[in-house]
Amino acid sequence: MLAEDSTLLREGLALLLAEEGHQVLASVGDGDSLVRAVEADRPDLVVVDIRMPPTHTDEGLRAALEIRERWPAVGVLVLSQHVERNYAVRLLSQSAERVGYLLKDRVAQVDEFLESLERIHAGGASIDAEVVRQLVVRTTHADPLARLTPRERTVLQELAQGRSNAAIAQQLHLSLSSVEKNLNSVFEKLDLPRTTGYSRRVLAVLRYLES
């Protein structure tokens, strides 16, 4: 399902997805309509713009959060014109599963956009590299992230984009054991306990975004 107030972009996305073999169950222009559509006919995944009518502030984000709370099996990909740090944190505050946050410019890179959809549908996450890059700049002097080595920070940056350990290893040309070692060090330095019911990977990403 698609929720985007720009008719041109909405119809373009619908055409692209149809051409790639996906079925678009609904295409709407506001957050409330999206929630009603999801309630009526559960999709595998929704793509929703953050800013939509009537106020063009966070209607799309609020719809995304409601969908994640009421129907956690539905994947959610949020699109934004600019990096919205607080919105990214709110979106990931529940879990980093079946969720994505991409800048709209990324939609033009069709292969990356479709890869993000597949990753979210498979239960993973997809966070725009530009979002993560800007957050890195903002967190350079933050504690406890300042305790991380450059390699640990790079591994955490890849984790924040939703990559698995194997994907991080491939991206950074490291061994899988090296990635696991660096992540364990990150978890320890961020004081993330081994607590039943909480994913240290999710907690690390949230700590990263909130710093």
Backbone as JSON Lines, residues from 0, in Angstrom:
{"i":0,"aa":"M","n":[0.84,-1.19,0.0],"ca":[0.0,0.0,0.0],"c":[0.88,1.25,0.0]}
{"i":1,"aa":"L","n":[0.4,2.29,-0.68],"ca":[1.14,3.53,-0.8],"c":[0.36,4.68,-0.19]}
{"i":2,"aa":"A","n":[1.06,5.57,0.51],"ca":[0.44,6.78,1.06],"c":[1.37,7.95,0.75]}
{"i":3,"aa":"E","n":[0.96,8.8,-0.17],"ca":[1.78,9.93,-0.63],"c":[0.84,10.99,-1.19]}
{"i":4,"aa":"D","n":[0.96,12.23,-0.7],"ca":[0.0,13.26,-1.14],"c":[0.34,13.81,-2.52]}
{"i":5,"aa":"S","n":[1.55,13.59,-3.01],"ca":[1.89,13.99,-4.37],"c":[1.36,12.94,-5.34]}
{"i":6,"aa":"T","n":[0.35,13.3,-6.11],"ca":[-0.27,12.34,-7.04],"c":[0.75,11.81,-8.03]}
{"i":7,"aa":"L","n":[1.62,12.68,-8.52],"ca":[2.62,12.27,-9.51],"c":[3.55,11.2,-8.94]}
{"i":8,"aa":"L","n":[4.08,11.43,-7.74],"ca":[4.98,10.46,-7.13],"c":[4.24,9.19,-6.76]}
{"i":9,"aa":"R","n":[3.03,9.33,-6.24],"ca":[2.24,8.16,-5.84],"c":[1.96,7.25,-7.03]}
{"i":10,"aa":"E","n":[1.53,7.86,-8.13],"ca":[1.21,7.06,-9.31],"c":[2.49,6.47,-9.92]}
{"i":11,"aa":"G","n":[3.58,7.23,-9.83],"ca":[4.84,6.71,-10.34],"c":[5.31,5.5,-9.57]}
{"i":12,"aa":"L","n":[5.18,5.56,-8.24],"ca":[5.55,4.41,-7.41],"c":[4.66,3.21,-7.69]}
{"i":13,"aa":"A","n":[3.37,3.46,-7.85],"ca":[2.44,2.37,-8.13],"c":[2.8,1.69,-9.45]}
{"i":14,"aa":"L","n":[3.15,2.48,-10.46],"ca":[3.52,1.93,-11.76],"c":[4.81,1.13,-11.65]}
{"i":15,"aa":"L","n":[5.79,1.68,-10.93],"ca":[7.07,0.99,-10.76],"c":[6.88,-0.35,-10.07]}
{"i":16,"aa":"L","n":[6.12,-0.36,-8.98],"ca":[5.92,-1.6,-8.24],"c":[5.16,-2.63,-9.05]}
{"i":17,"aa":"A","n":[4.17,-2.17,-9.81],"ca":[3.42,-3.09,-10.66],"c":[4.32,-3.71,-11.72]}
{"i":18,"aa":"E","n":[5.19,-2.9,-12.29],"ca":[6.11,-3.4,-13.32],"c":[7.09,-4.42,-12.75]}
{"i":19,"aa":"E","n":[7.38,-4.31,-11.44],"ca":[8.3,-5.24,-10.8],"c":[7.59,-6.47,-10.23]}
{"i":20,"aa":"G","n":[6.3,-6.6,-10.5],"ca":[5.55,-7.79,-10.09],"c":[4.88,-7.7,-8.74]}
{"i":21,"aa":"H","n":[4.84,-6.5,-8.16],"ca":[4.17,-6.33,-6.87],"c":[2.72,-5.88,-7.09]}
{"i":22,"aa":"Q","n":[1.85,-6.27,-6.17],"ca":[0.45,-5.86,-6.24],"c":[0.22,-4.7,-5.27]}
{"i":23,"aa":"V","n":[-0.23,-3.57,-5.79],"ca":[-0.53,-2.41,-4.96],"c":[-2.01,-2.48,-4.57]}
{"i":24,"aa":"L","n":[-2.26,-2.78,-3.28],"ca":[-3.63,-2.97,-2.82],"c":[-4.38,-1.66,-2.63]}
{"i":25,"aa":"A","n":[-3.65,-0.59,-2.31],"ca":[-4.29,0.71,-2.1],"c":[-3.26,1.81,-2.35]}
{"i":26,"aa":"S","n":[-3.74,2.94,-2.84],"ca":[-2.89,4.09,-3.1],"c":[-3.65,5.33,-2.63]}
{"i":27,"aa":"V","n":[-3.21,5.93,-1.52],"ca":[-3.98,6.99,-0.87],"c":[-3.12,8.24,-0.65]}
{"i":28,"aa":"G","n":[-3.77,9.32,-0.25],"ca":[-3.08,10.59,-0.13],"c":[-2.96,11.14,1.28]}
{"i":29,"aa":"D","n":[-3.36,10.37,2.3],"ca":[-3.21,10.85,3.68],"c":[-3.09,9.66,4.64]}
{"i":30,"aa":"G","n":[-2.6,9.95,5.83],"ca":[-2.32,8.9,6.81],"c":[-3.54,8.17,7.31]}
{"i":31,"aa":"D","n":[-4.63,8.89,7.57],"ca":[-5.84,8.24,8.07],"c":[-6.38,7.23,7.07]}
{"i":32,"aa":"S","n":[-6.34,7.59,5.79],"ca":[-6.81,6.67,4.76],"c":[-5.95,5.42,4.7]}
{"i":33,"aa":"L","n":[-4.65,5.59,4.94],"ca":[-3.75,4.44,4.94],"c":[-4.09,3.49,6.08]}
{"i":34,"aa":"V","n":[-4.3,4.02,7.28],"ca":[-4.63,3.17,8.43],"c":[-5.92,2.4,8.16]}
{"i":35,"aa":"R","n":[-6.91,3.08,7.61],"ca":[-8.18,2.4,7.29],"c":[-7.97,1.31,6.26]}
{"i":36,"aa":"A","n":[-7.12,1.57,5.27],"ca":[-6.87,0.58,4.23],"c":[-6.16,-0.64,4.79]}
{"i":37,"aa":"V","n":[-5.2,-0.42,5.69],"ca":[-4.48,-1.53,6.31],"c":[-5.42,-2.35,7.18]}
{"i":38,"aa":"E","n":[-6.31,-1.67,7.88],"ca":[-7.27,-2.37,8.73],"c":[-8.2,-3.24,7.9]}
{"i":39,"aa":"A","n":[-8.57,-2.77,6.72],"ca":[-9.5,-3.5,5.87],"c":[-8.84,-4.65,5.12]}
{"i":40,"aa":"D","n":[-7.6,-4.48,4.74],"ca":[-6.95,-5.48,3.89],"c":[-5.45,-5.49,4.17]}
{"i":41,"aa":"R","n":[-5.01,-6.36,5.07],"ca":[-3.62,-6.36,5.53],"c":[-2.63,-6.54,4.37]}
{"i":42,"aa":"P","n":[-1.77,-5.58,4.13],"ca":[-0.73,-5.74,3.1],"c":[0.53,-6.36,3.71]}
{"i":43,"aa":"D","n":[1.44,-6.75,2.86],"ca":[2.75,-7.19,3.36],"c":[3.58,-6.0,3.8]}
{"i":44,"aa":"L","n":[3.37,-4.86,3.12],"ca":[4.24,-3.71,3.37],"c":[3.54,-2.43,2.95]}
{"i":45,"aa":"V","n":[3.82,-1.34,3.66],"ca":[3.3,-0.03,3.27],"c":[4.46,0.93,3.06]}
{"i":46,"aa":"V","n":[4.29,1.84,2.11],"ca":[5.25,2.91,1.85],"c":[4.5,4.21,2.13]}
{"i":47,"aa":"V","n":[5.04,5.02,3.05],"ca":[4.3,6.2,3.5],"c":[5.22,7.4,3.63]}
{"i":48,"aa":"D","n":[4.76,8.55,3.13],"ca":[5.48,9.8,3.28],"c":[5.27,10.32,4.7]}
{"i":49,"aa":"I","n":[6.31,10.94,5.28],"ca":[6.19,11.47,6.64],"c":[5.21,12.62,6.7]}
{"i":50,"aa":"R","n":[5.32,13.58,5.79],"ca":[4.52,14.81,5.82],"c":[3.37,14.71,4.83]}
{"i":51,"aa":"M","n":[2.14,14.69,5.38],"ca":[0.95,14.6,4.53],"c":[-0.16,15.48,5.1]}
{"i":52,"aa":"P","n":[-1.26,15.66,4.35],"ca":[-2.37,16.48,4.83],"c":[-2.93,15.92,6.14]}
{"i":53,"aa":"P","n":[-3.56,16.79,6.98],"ca":[-3.87,18.19,6.64],"c":[-2.8,19.2,7.03]}
{"i":54,"aa":"T","n":[-1.9,18.88,7.96],"ca":[-0.95,19.88,8.43],"c":[0.43,19.76,7.78]}
{"i":55,"aa":"H","n":[0.67,18.65,7.11],"ca":[1.96,18.4,6.46],"c":[3.12,18.45,7.46]}
{"i":56,"aa":"T","n":[2.89,17.88,8.64],"ca":[3.96,17.78,9.64],"c":[4.36,16.31,9.79]}
{"i":57,"aa":"D","n":[3.68,15.57,10.7],"ca":[4.07,14.19,10.94],"c":[2.92,13.2,10.8]}
{"i":58,"aa":"E","n":[1.91,13.57,9.99],"ca":[0.76,12.67,9.83],"c":[1.16,11.28,9.35]}
{"i":59,"aa":"G","n":[2.06,11.24,8.39],"ca":[2.49,9.95,7.86],"c":[3.25,9.14,8.89]}
{"i":60,"aa":"L","n":[4.09,9.81,9.67],"ca":[4.83,9.12,10.72],"c":[3.88,8.55,11.76]}
{"i":61,"aa":"R","n":[2.88,9.33,12.16],"ca":[1.92,8.84,13.16],"c":[1.15,7.65,12.63]}
{"i":62,"aa":"A","n":[0.82,7.66,11.35],"ca":[0.15,6.52,10.74],"c":[1.07,5.3,10.75]}
{"i":63,"aa":"A","n":[2.35,5.52,10.44],"ca":[3.32,4.43,10.44],"c":[3.46,3.82,11.83]}
{"i":64,"aa":"L","n":[3.54,4.67,12.85],"ca":[3.66,4.18,14.23],"c":[2.43,3.39,14.66]}
{"i":65,"aa":"E","n":[1.26,3.86,14.25],"ca":[0.03,3.14,14.59],"c":[-0.01,1.77,13.92]}
{"i":66,"aa":"I","n":[0.4,1.74,12.67],"ca":[0.42,0.47,11.94],"c":[1.4,-0.5,12.58]}
{"i":67,"aa":"R","n":[2.56,-0.01,12.97],"ca":[3.56,-0.89,13.61],"c":[3.07,-1.42,14.95]}
{"i":68,"aa":"E","n":[2.29,-0.61,15.66],"ca":[1.78,-1.04,16.95],"c":[0.63,-2.03,16.81]}
{"i":69,"aa":"R","n":[-0.29,-1.75,15.88],"ca":[-1.48,-2.58,15.75],"c":[-1.26,-3.83,14.89]}
{"i":70,"aa":"W","n":[-0.41,-3.7,13.88],"ca":[-0.16,-4.82,12.97],"c":[1.33,-4.99,12.74]}
{"i":71,"aa":"P","n":[2.06,-5.53,13.72],"ca":[3.52,-5.62,13.65],"c":[4.05,-6.47,12.51]}
{"i":72,"aa":"A","n":[3.21,-7.32,11.93],"ca":[3.66,-8.15,10.81],"c":[3.72,-7.37,9.5]}
{"i":73,"aa":"V","n":[3.13,-6.17,9.48],"ca":[3.14,-5.34,8.27],"c":[4.43,-4.53,8.23]}
{"i":74,"aa":"G","n":[5.18,-4.67,7.16],"ca":[6.4,-3.89,7.0],"c":[6.08,-2.43,6.72]}
{"i":75,"aa":"V","n":[6.92,-1.53,7.19],"ca":[6.68,-0.09,7.03],"c":[7.93,0.58,6.49]}
{"i":76,"aa":"L","n":[7.81,1.24,5.34],"ca":[8.9,2.04,4.78],"c":[8.45,3.49,4.76]}
{"i":77,"aa":"V","n":[9.14,4.33,5.51],"ca":[8.81,5.75,5.6],"c":[9.74,6.54,4.67]}
{"i":78,"aa":"L","n":[9.15,7.46,3.91],"ca":[9.91,8.33,3.01],"c":[9.93,9.75,3.57]}
{"i":79,"aa":"S","n":[11.07,10.42,3.43],"ca":[11.2,11.78,3.93],"c":[12.0,12.62,2.94]}
{"i":80,"aa":"Q","n":[11.63,13.88,2.82],"ca":[12.36,14.78,1.93],"c":[13.72,15.14,2.5]}
{"i":81,"aa":"H","n":[13.79,15.26,3.82],"ca":[15.03,15.63,4.49],"c":[15.26,14.69,5.67]}
{"i":82,"aa":"V","n":[16.46,14.72,6.2],"ca":[16.79,13.91,7.39],"c":[16.05,14.48,8.59]}
{"i":83,"aa":"E","n":[15.22,13.67,9.21],"ca":[14.46,14.06,10.4],"c":[14.92,13.16,11.54]}
{"i":84,"aa":"R","n":[15.92,13.6,12.31],"ca":[16.54,12.77,13.34],"c":[15.52,12.25,14.35]}
{"i":85,"aa":"N","n":[14.68,13.15,14.88],"ca":[13.71,12.74,15.89],"c":[12.7,11.75,15.33]}
{"i":86,"aa":"Y","n":[12.33,11.93,14.07],"ca":[11.38,11.0,13.46],"c":[12.01,9.62,13.31]}
{"i":87,"aa":"A","n":[13.29,9.57,12.96],"ca":[13.97,8.28,12.83],"c":[13.98,7.55,14.16]}
{"i":88,"aa":"V","n":[14.26,8.29,15.23],"ca":[14.29,7.68,16.57],"c":[12.91,7.16,16.94]}
{"i":89,"aa":"R","n":[11.87,7.96,16.7],"ca":[10.5,7.52,17.03],"c":[10.11,6.28,16.24]}
{"i":90,"aa":"L","n":[10.51,6.22,14.99],"ca":[10.15,5.08,14.14],"c":[10.79,3.8,14.63]}
{"i":91,"aa":"L","n":[12.03,3.89,15.14],"ca":[12.76,2.7,15.56],"c":[12.62,2.39,17.04]}
{"i":92,"aa":"S","n":[11.85,3.19,17.76],"ca":[11.77,3.04,19.21],"c":[11.12,1.73,19.63]}
{"i":93,"aa":"Q","n":[10.28,1.15,18.78],"ca":[9.63,-0.11,19.14],"c":[10.51,-1.3,18.8]}
{"i":94,"aa":"S","n":[11.02,-1.33,17.58],"ca":[11.94,-2.39,17.14],"c":[12.54,-1.97,15.81]}
{"i":95,"aa":"A","n":[13.59,-2.68,15.41],"ca":[14.21,-2.4,14.12],"c":[13.93,-3.54,13.16]}
{"i":96,"aa":"E","n":[12.74,-4.1,13.24],"ca":[12.33,-5.18,12.35],"c":[11.21,-4.69,11.43]}
{"i":97,"aa":"R","n":[11.29,-5.11,10.18],"ca":[10.27,-4.76,9.17],"c":[10.04,-3.24,9.11]}
{"i":98,"aa":"V","n":[11.13,-2.48,9.06],"ca":[10.98,-1.03,9.07],"c":[12.08,-0.4,8.22]}
{"i":99,"aa":"G","n":[11.76,0.72,7.61],"ca":[12.75,1.43,6.82],"c":[12.52,2.93,6.87]}
{"i":100,"aa":"Y","n":[13.6,3.68,6.66],"ca":[13.55,5.14,6.64],"c":[14.46,5.59,5.5]}
{"i":101,"aa":"L","n":[13.88,6.08,4.41],"ca":[14.65,6.48,3.25],"c":[14.33,7.92,2.85]}
{"i":102,"aa":"L","n":[15.33,8.59,2.32],"ca":[15.09,9.89,1.72],"c":[14.45,9.68,0.34]}
{"i":103,"aa":"K","n":[13.59,10.61,-0.05],"ca":[12.85,10.45,-1.31],"c":[13.77,10.37,-2.52]}
{"i":104,"aa":"D","n":[14.93,11.02,-2.43],"ca":[15.87,10.94,-3.55],"c":[16.28,9.5,-3.84]}
{"i":105,"aa":"R","n":[16.24,8.65,-2.8],"ca":[16.66,7.27,-2.96],"c":[15.69,6.48,-3.84]}
{"i":106,"aa":"V","n":[14.45,6.96,-3.93],"ca":[13.45,6.26,-4.75],"c":[13.88,6.27,-6.21]}
{"i":107,"aa":"A","n":[14.57,7.33,-6.62],"ca":[15.03,7.43,-8.01],"c":[16.07,6.37,-8.33]}
{"i":108,"aa":"Q","n":[16.75,5.86,-7.31],"ca":[17.7,4.78,-7.5],"c":[16.93,3.47,-7.33]}
{"i":109,"aa":"V","n":[16.33,3.05,-8.4],"ca":[15.31,2.0,-8.37],"c":[15.82,0.72,-7.71]}
{"i":110,"aa":"D","n":[17.02,0.29,-8.08],"ca":[17.53,-0.97,-7.53],"c":[17.65,-0.91,-6.01]}
{"i":111,"aa":"E","n":[18.16,0.22,-5.49],"ca":[18.3,0.38,-4.04],"c":[16.95,0.44,-3.36]}
{"i":112,"aa":"F","n":[16.0,1.11,-3.99],"ca":[14.65,1.21,-3.43],"c":[14.01,-0.16,-3.34]}
{"i":113,"aa":"L","n":[14.09,-0.92,-4.41],"ca":[13.5,-2.26,-4.42],"c":[14.21,-3.2,-3.45]}
{"i":114,"aa":"E","n":[15.53,-3.04,-3.32],"ca":[16.28,-3.85,-2.36],"c":[15.83,-3.54,-0.94]}
{"i":115,"aa":"S","n":[15.54,-2.27,-0.67],"ca":[15.05,-1.88,0.66],"c":[13.71,-2.54,0.95]}
{"i":116,"aa":"L","n":[12.83,-2.55,-0.03],"ca":[11.53,-3.19,0.14],"c":[11.68,-4.68,0.46]}
{"i":117,"aa":"E","n":[12.57,-5.34,-0.28],"ca":[12.77,-6.77,-0.06],"c":[13.35,-7.04,1.33]}
{"i":118,"aa":"R","n":[14.27,-6.17,1.76],"ca":[14.9,-6.35,3.07],"c":[13.86,-6.2,4.18]}
{"i":119,"aa":"I","n":[13.0,-5.2,4.05],"ca":[11.96,-4.97,5.06],"c":[10.97,-6.12,5.06]}
{"i":120,"aa":"H","n":[10.57,-6.55,3.87],"ca":[9.61,-7.66,3.77],"c":[10.16,-8.93,4.39]}
{"i":121,"aa":"A","n":[11.5,-9.1,4.33],"ca":[12.13,-10.29,4.9],"c":[12.3,-10.19,6.41]}
{"i":122,"aa":"G","n":[11.89,-9.06,7.0],"ca":[11.97,-8.92,8.45],"c":[13.1,-8.05,8.94]}
{"i":123,"aa":"G","n":[13.84,-7.45,8.0],"ca":[14.97,-6.62,8.38],"c":[14.63,-5.14,8.41]}
{"i":124,"aa":"A","n":[15.68,-4.33,8.32],"ca":[15.51,-2.88,8.35],"c":[16.32,-2.26,7.22]}
{"i":125,"aa":"S","n":[15.95,-1.04,6.84],"ca":[16.69,-0.33,5.81],"c":[16.69,1.16,6.16]}
{"i":126,"aa":"I","n":[17.84,1.65,6.62],"ca":[17.97,3.05,6.99],"c":[18.87,3.73,5.97]}
{"i":127,"aa":"D","n":[18.41,4.85,5.43],"ca":[19.14,5.55,4.39],"c":[20.56,5.88,4.83]}
{"i":128,"aa":"A","n":[21.52,5.62,3.96],"ca":[22.92,5.89,4.27],"c":[23.16,7.36,4.59]}
{"i":129,"aa":"E","n":[22.43,8.26,3.93],"ca":[22.6,9.69,4.18],"c":[22.1,10.06,5.58]}
{"i":130,"aa":"V","n":[21.0,9.42,6.0],"ca":[20.5,9.64,7.35],"c":[21.57,9.24,8.36]}
{"i":131,"aa":"V","n":[22.14,8.08,8.17],"ca":[23.17,7.6,9.09],"c":[24.4,8.5,9.04]}
{"i":132,"aa":"R","n":[24.79,8.94,7.83],"ca":[25.97,9.8,7.7],"c":[25.81,11.09,8.49]}
{"i":133,"aa":"Q","n":[24.65,11.71,8.36],"ca":[24.42,12.96,9.07],"c":[24.36,12.75,10.58]}
{"i":134,"aa":"L","n":[23.85,11.6,11.0],"ca":[23.82,11.3,12.42],"c":[25.23,11.07,12.96]}
{"i":135,"aa":"V","n":[26.1,10.52,12.11],"ca":[27.49,10.33,12.52],"c":[28.13,11.68,12.81]}
{"i":136,"aa":"V","n":[27.89,12.65,11.94],"ca":[28.44,13.99,12.12],"c":[27.94,14.59,13.42]}
{"i":137,"aa":"R","n":[26.66,14.39,13.71],"ca":[26.08,14.99,14.91],"c":[26.53,14.3,16.19]}
{"i":138,"aa":"T","n":[27.01,13.08,16.08],"ca":[27.34,12.34,17.3],"c":[28.85,12.21,17.52]}
{"i":139,"aa":"T","n":[29.64,12.96,16.76],"ca":[31.1,12.83,16.85],"c":[31.61,13.03,18.27]}
{"i":140,"aa":"H","n":[31.04,14.0,19.0],"ca":[31.53,14.31,20.34],"c":[30.63,13.76,21.45]}
{"i":141,"aa":"A","n":[29.75,12.86,21.11],"ca":[28.8,12.37,22.12],"c":[29.39,11.19,22.88]}
{"i":142,"aa":"D","n":[29.03,11.09,24.14],"ca":[29.36,9.94,24.96],"c":[28.11,9.08,25.08]}
{"i":143,"aa":"P","n":[28.23,7.74,25.13],"ca":[29.48,6.99,25.14],"c":[30.01,6.63,23.76]}
{"i":144,"aa":"L","n":[29.43,7.16,22.68],"ca":[29.9,6.81,21.34],"c":[31.35,7.23,21.13]}
{"i":145,"aa":"A","n":[31.79,8.25,21.85],"ca":[33.18,8.7,21.72],"c":[34.15,7.62,22.18]}
{"i":146,"aa":"R","n":[33.66,6.64,22.93],"ca":[34.51,5.56,23.41],"c":[34.8,4.53,22.33]}
{"i":147,"aa":"L","n":[34.04,4.57,21.25],"ca":[34.2,3.57,20.19],"c":[35.42,3.88,19.33]}
{"i":148,"aa":"T","n":[36.07,2.83,18.86],"ca":[37.17,2.99,17.91],"c":[36.58,3.34,16.54]}
{"i":149,"aa":"P","n":[37.39,3.86,15.62],"ca":[36.88,4.14,14.26],"c":[36.25,2.92,13.61]}
{"i":150,"aa":"R","n":[36.88,1.74,13.78],"ca":[36.32,0.53,13.19],"c":[34.97,0.17,13.82]}
{"i":151,"aa":"E","n":[34.87,0.28,15.14],"ca":[33.61,-0.02,15.83],"c":[32.52,0.95,15.4]}
{"i":152,"aa":"R","n":[32.88,2.22,15.23],"ca":[31.9,3.21,14.78],"c":[31.41,2.9,13.37]}
{"i":153,"aa":"T","n":[32.33,2.46,12.51],"ca":[31.96,2.12,11.14],"c":[31.03,0.91,11.12]}
{"i":154,"aa":"V","n":[31.33,-0.08,11.94],"ca":[30.47,-1.27,12.02],"c":[29.09,-0.89,12.55]}
{"i":155,"aa":"L","n":[29.05,-0.03,13.56],"ca":[27.77,0.42,14.1],"c":[26.99,1.21,13.06]}
{"i":156,"aa":"Q","n":[27.69,2.0,12.25],"ca":[27.04,2.76,11.19],"c":[26.36,1.81,10.2]}
{"i":157,"aa":"E","n":[27.04,0.73,9.83],"ca":[26.45,-0.25,8.92],"c":[25.27,-0.96,9.58]}
{"i":158,"aa":"L","n":[25.4,-1.26,10.87],"ca":[24.29,-1.89,11.61],"c":[23.07,-0.98,11.59]}
{"i":159,"aa":"A","n":[23.29,0.34,11.75],"ca":[22.19,1.3,11.78],"c":[21.45,1.36,10.45]}
{"i":160,"aa":"Q","n":[22.08,0.92,9.37],"ca":[21.42,0.9,8.07],"c":[20.6,-0.38,7.88]}
{"i":161,"aa":"G","n":[20.62,-1.26,8.89],"ca":[19.8,-2.46,8.84],"c":[20.51,-3.68,8.3]}
{"i":162,"aa":"R","n":[21.81,-3.61,8.13],"ca":[22.54,-4.74,7.56],"c":[22.77,-5.84,8.58]}
{"i":163,"aa":"S","n":[22.76,-7.08,8.11],"ca":[23.08,-8.23,8.95],"c":[24.59,-8.29,9.14]}
{"i":164,"aa":"N","n":[25.04,-9.18,10.04],"ca":[26.48,-9.33,10.26],"c":[27.19,-9.73,8.97]}
{"i":165,"aa":"A","n":[26.58,-10.65,8.22],"ca":[27.2,-11.11,6.97],"c":[27.29,-9.97,5.95]}
{"i":166,"aa":"A","n":[26.23,-9.15,5.9],"ca":[26.23,-8.03,4.95],"c":[27.26,-6.98,5.35]}
{"i":167,"aa":"I","n":[27.41,-6.76,6.66],"ca":[28.42,-5.81,7.15],"c":[29.81,-6.3,6.77]}
{"i":168,"aa":"A","n":[30.05,-7.59,6.96],"ca":[31.35,-8.17,6.62],"c":[31.66,-7.98,5.14]}
{"i":169,"aa":"Q","n":[30.66,-8.21,4.3],"ca":[30.86,-8.04,2.86],"c":[31.1,-6.58,2.5]}
{"i":170,"aa":"Q","n":[30.33,-5.67,3.11],"ca":[30.44,-4.25,2.81],"c":[31.79,-3.68,3.22]}
{"i":171,"aa":"L","n":[32.31,-4.12,4.36],"ca":[33.55,-3.57,4.9],"c":[34.77,-4.44,4.61]}
{"i":172,"aa":"H","n":[34.55,-5.55,3.9],"ca":[35.64,-6.47,3.55],"c":[36.33,-7.0,4.8]}
{"i":173,"aa":"L","n":[35.49,-7.43,5.76],"ca":[35.98,-8.01,7.0],"c":[35.51,-9.46,7.1]}
{"i":174,"aa":"S","n":[36.12,-10.21,7.99],"ca":[35.63,-11.55,8.27],"c":[34.4,-11.44,9.16]}
{"i":175,"aa":"L","n":[33.56,-12.47,9.12],"ca":[32.36,-12.48,9.95],"c":[32.73,-12.44,11.43]}
{"i":176,"aa":"S","n":[33.79,-13.15,11.8],"ca":[34.2,-13.16,13.2],"c":[34.67,-11.77,13.64]}
{"i":177,"aa":"S","n":[35.31,-11.04,12.73],"ca":[35.76,-9.68,13.07],"c":[34.57,-8.76,13.3]}
{"i":178,"aa":"V","n":[33.53,-8.9,12.49],"ca":[32.32,-8.1,12.67],"c":[31.68,-8.43,14.01]}
{"i":179,"aa":"E","n":[31.56,-9.71,14.32],"ca":[30.95,-10.12,15.58],"c":[31.76,-9.6,16.76]}
{"i":180,"aa":"K","n":[33.08,-9.63,16.66],"ca":[33.95,-9.14,17.73],"c":[33.75,-7.64,17.93]}
{"i":181,"aa":"N","n":[33.69,-6.89,16.83],"ca":[33.5,-5.45,16.93],"c":[32.13,-5.1,17.5]}
{"i":182,"aa":"L","n":[31.1,-5.84,17.09],"ca":[29.76,-5.57,17.61],"c":[29.67,-5.87,19.1]}
{"i":183,"aa":"N","n":[30.27,-6.97,19.52],"ca":[30.26,-7.28,20.95],"c":[30.96,-6.19,21.75]}
{"i":184,"aa":"S","n":[32.04,-5.64,21.18],"ca":[32.74,-4.55,21.84],"c":[31.87,-3.3,21.91]}
{"i":185,"aa":"V","n":[31.12,-3.04,20.83],"ca":[30.19,-1.9,20.81],"c":[29.15,-2.05,21.9]}
{"i":186,"aa":"F","n":[28.58,-3.26,22.0],"ca":[27.54,-3.51,23.0],"c":[28.09,-3.27,24.41]}
{"i":187,"aa":"E","n":[29.31,-3.71,24.65],"ca":[29.91,-3.54,25.97],"c":[30.18,-2.07,26.27]}
{"i":188,"aa":"K","n":[30.72,-1.35,25.3],"ca":[31.06,0.06,25.51],"c":[29.82,0.94,25.65]}
{"i":189,"aa":"L","n":[28.71,0.5,25.06],"ca":[27.47,1.25,25.2],"c":[26.66,0.8,26.41]}
{"i":190,"aa":"D","n":[27.25,-0.13,27.19],"ca":[26.61,-0.62,28.42],"c":[25.24,-1.22,28.15]}
{"i":191,"aa":"L","n":[25.18,-2.07,27.12],"ca":[23.93,-2.73,26.76],"c":[23.92,-4.13,27.35]}
{"i":192,"aa":"P","n":[23.06,-4.39,28.33],"ca":[23.07,-5.69,29.01],"c":[22.43,-6.79,28.17]}
{"i":193,"aa":"R","n":[22.76,-8.02,28.5],"ca":[22.11,-9.17,27.88],"c":[20.81,-9.43,28.64]}
{"i":194,"aa":"T","n":[19.73,-8.76,28.22],"ca":[18.46,-8.83,28.92],"c":[17.42,-9.53,28.06]}
{"i":195,"aa":"T","n":[16.77,-10.53,28.61],"ca":[15.74,-11.25,27.88],"c":[14.62,-10.29,27.46]}
{"i":196,"aa":"G","n":[14.22,-10.4,26.2],"ca":[13.13,-9.57,25.7],"c":[13.6,-8.32,24.97]}
{"i":197,"aa":"Y","n":[14.91,-8.04,25.01],"ca":[15.44,-6.86,24.33],"c":[16.59,-7.28,23.4]}
{"i":198,"aa":"S","n":[16.6,-6.73,22.2],"ca":[17.67,-6.99,21.25],"c":[18.76,-5.95,21.44]}
{"i":199,"aa":"R","n":[19.99,-6.41,21.71],"ca":[21.08,-5.45,21.87],"c":[21.38,-4.73,20.55]}
{"i":200,"aa":"R","n":[21.09,-5.36,19.43],"ca":[21.27,-4.71,18.13],"c":[20.34,-3.5,18.01]}
{"i":201,"aa":"V","n":[19.07,-3.69,18.39],"ca":[18.1,-2.6,18.33],"c":[18.49,-1.5,19.31]}
{"i":202,"aa":"L","n":[18.87,-1.89,20.54],"ca":[19.26,-0.92,21.54],"c":[20.47,-0.11,21.11]}
{"i":203,"aa":"A","n":[21.41,-0.77,20.43],"ca":[22.6,-0.07,19.96],"c":[22.25,0.97,18.91]}
{"i":204,"aa":"V","n":[21.36,0.61,17.99],"ca":[20.94,1.56,16.95],"c":[20.22,2.74,17.58]}
{"i":205,"aa":"L","n":[19.34,2.47,18.54],"ca":[18.62,3.56,19.2],"c":[19.57,4.47,19.97]}
{"i":206,"aa":"R","n":[20.53,3.89,20.67],"ca":[21.52,4.7,21.38],"c":[22.3,5.58,20.39]}
{"i":207,"aa":"Y","n":[22.59,5.0,19.25],"ca":[23.32,5.7,18.2],"c":[22.51,6.88,17.67]}
{"i":208,"aa":"L","n":[21.22,6.66,17.43],"ca":[20.37,7.71,16.87],"c":[20.04,8.8,17.9]}
{"i":209,"aa":"E","n":[19.96,8.41,19.15],"ca":[19.56,9.37,20.19],"c":[20.71,10.25,20.67]}
{"i":210,"aa":"S","n":[21.95,9.82,20.42],"ca":[23.11,10.56,20.92],"c":[23.35,11.85,20.14]}
